[in-house]
Short mmCIF file of C-alpha atoms in Angstrom, two decimals:
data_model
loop_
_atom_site.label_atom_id
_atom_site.label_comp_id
_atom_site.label_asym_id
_atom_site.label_seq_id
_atom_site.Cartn_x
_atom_site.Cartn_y
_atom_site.Cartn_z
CA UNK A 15 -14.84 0.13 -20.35
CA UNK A 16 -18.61 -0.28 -20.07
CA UNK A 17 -18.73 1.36 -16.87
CA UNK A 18 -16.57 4.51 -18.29
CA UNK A 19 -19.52 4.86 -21.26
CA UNK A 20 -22.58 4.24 -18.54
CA UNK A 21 -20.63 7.28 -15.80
CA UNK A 22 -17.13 8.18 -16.93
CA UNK A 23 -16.38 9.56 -13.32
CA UNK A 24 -13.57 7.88 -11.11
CA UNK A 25 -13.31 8.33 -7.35
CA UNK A 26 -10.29 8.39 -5.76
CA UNK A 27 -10.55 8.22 -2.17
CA UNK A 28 -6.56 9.24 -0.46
CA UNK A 29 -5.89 7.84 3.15
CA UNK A 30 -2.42 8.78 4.16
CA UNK A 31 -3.13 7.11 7.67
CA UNK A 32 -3.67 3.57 5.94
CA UNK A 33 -0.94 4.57 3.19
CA UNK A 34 -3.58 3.79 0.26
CA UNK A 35 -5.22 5.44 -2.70
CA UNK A 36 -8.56 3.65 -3.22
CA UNK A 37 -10.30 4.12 -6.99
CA UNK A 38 -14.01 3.58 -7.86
CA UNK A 39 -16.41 3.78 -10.29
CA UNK A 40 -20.30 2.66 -10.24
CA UNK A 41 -22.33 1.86 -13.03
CA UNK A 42 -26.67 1.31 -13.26
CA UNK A 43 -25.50 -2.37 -14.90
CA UNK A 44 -22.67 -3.20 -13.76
CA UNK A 45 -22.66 -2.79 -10.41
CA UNK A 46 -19.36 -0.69 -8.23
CA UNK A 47 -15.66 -1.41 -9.32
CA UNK A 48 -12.94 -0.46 -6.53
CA UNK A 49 -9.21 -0.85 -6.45
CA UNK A 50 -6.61 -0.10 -4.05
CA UNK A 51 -3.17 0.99 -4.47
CA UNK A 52 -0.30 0.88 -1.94
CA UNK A 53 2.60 3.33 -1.92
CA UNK A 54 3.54 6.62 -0.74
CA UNK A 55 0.59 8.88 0.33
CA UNK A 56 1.26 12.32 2.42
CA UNK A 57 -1.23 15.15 3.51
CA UNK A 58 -4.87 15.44 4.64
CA UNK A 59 -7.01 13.24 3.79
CA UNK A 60 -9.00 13.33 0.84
CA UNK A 61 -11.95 12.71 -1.81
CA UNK A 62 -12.29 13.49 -5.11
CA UNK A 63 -13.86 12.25 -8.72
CA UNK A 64 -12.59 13.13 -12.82
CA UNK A 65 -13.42 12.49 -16.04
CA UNK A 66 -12.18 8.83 -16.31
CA UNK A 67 -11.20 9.51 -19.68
CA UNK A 68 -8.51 12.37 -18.83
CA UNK A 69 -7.12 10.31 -15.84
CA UNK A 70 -6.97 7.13 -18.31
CA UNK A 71 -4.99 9.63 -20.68
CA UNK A 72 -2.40 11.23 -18.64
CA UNK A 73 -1.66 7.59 -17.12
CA UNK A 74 -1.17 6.23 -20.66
CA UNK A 75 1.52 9.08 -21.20
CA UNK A 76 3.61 8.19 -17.76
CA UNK A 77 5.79 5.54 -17.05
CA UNK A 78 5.60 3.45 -14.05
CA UNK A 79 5.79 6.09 -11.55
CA UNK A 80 3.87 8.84 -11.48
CA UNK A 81 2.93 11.71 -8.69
CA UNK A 82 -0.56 13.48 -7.82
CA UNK A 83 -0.25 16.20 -5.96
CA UNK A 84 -3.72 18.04 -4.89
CA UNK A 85 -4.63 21.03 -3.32
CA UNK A 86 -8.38 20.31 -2.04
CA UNK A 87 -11.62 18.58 -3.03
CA UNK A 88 -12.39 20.95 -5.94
CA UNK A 89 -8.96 22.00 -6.91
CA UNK A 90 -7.16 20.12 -10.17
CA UNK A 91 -4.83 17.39 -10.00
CA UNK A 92 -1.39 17.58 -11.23
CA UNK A 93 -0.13 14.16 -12.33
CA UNK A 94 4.13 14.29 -12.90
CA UNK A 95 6.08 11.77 -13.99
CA UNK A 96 9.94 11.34 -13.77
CA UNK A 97 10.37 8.33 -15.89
CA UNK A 98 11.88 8.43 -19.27
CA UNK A 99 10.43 11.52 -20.44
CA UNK A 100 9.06 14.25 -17.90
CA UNK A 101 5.34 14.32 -18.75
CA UNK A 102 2.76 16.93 -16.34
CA UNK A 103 -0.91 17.21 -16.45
CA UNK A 104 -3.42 19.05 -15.00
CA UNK A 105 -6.86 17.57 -14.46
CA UNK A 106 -9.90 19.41 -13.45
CA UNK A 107 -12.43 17.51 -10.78
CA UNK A 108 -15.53 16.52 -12.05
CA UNK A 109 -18.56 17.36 -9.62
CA UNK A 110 -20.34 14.73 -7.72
#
């Protein structure tokens, strides 16, 4: 969470090619976090950053699966999920 306080922006780098969704963060202290997650990517590819904080949220309110469907670098997210209870969000981008 140190890294949220220092720059609370998230990447997300989409590669439909490679089927991944690739997530990082970089802090002045603590260096550059990435993760990867596999699963079901379709479209262009694409790169865009948010407000760690209101990604963390909406995440927290969805069950295991979720979808992100986006329209362009500069265009909000909207995060659905089907679980349990149908939760949507809409996220603004954060500039880079």
């Amino acid at each position: 969470m140190t890294m949220a306080k220092e720059n609370p922006t998230v990447r997300i780098d989409i590669d439909p090619e490679q089927m991944f969704v690739q997530l990082s963060c970089q802090s002045m202290t603590n260096g550059e976090a990435k993760d990867v997650i596999t699963g079901d990517v379709e479209g262009d590819s694409i790169g865009i950053a948010f407000n760690v904080r209101y990604i963390k949220a909406a995440v927290d309110a969805m069950g295991e699966e979720a979808v992100m469907e986006l329209n362009g670098g500069m265009q909000p997210a909207i995060l659905k999920s089907y679980g349990g209870m149908n939760v949507i969000y809409l996220v603004m981008p954060a500039r880079q």
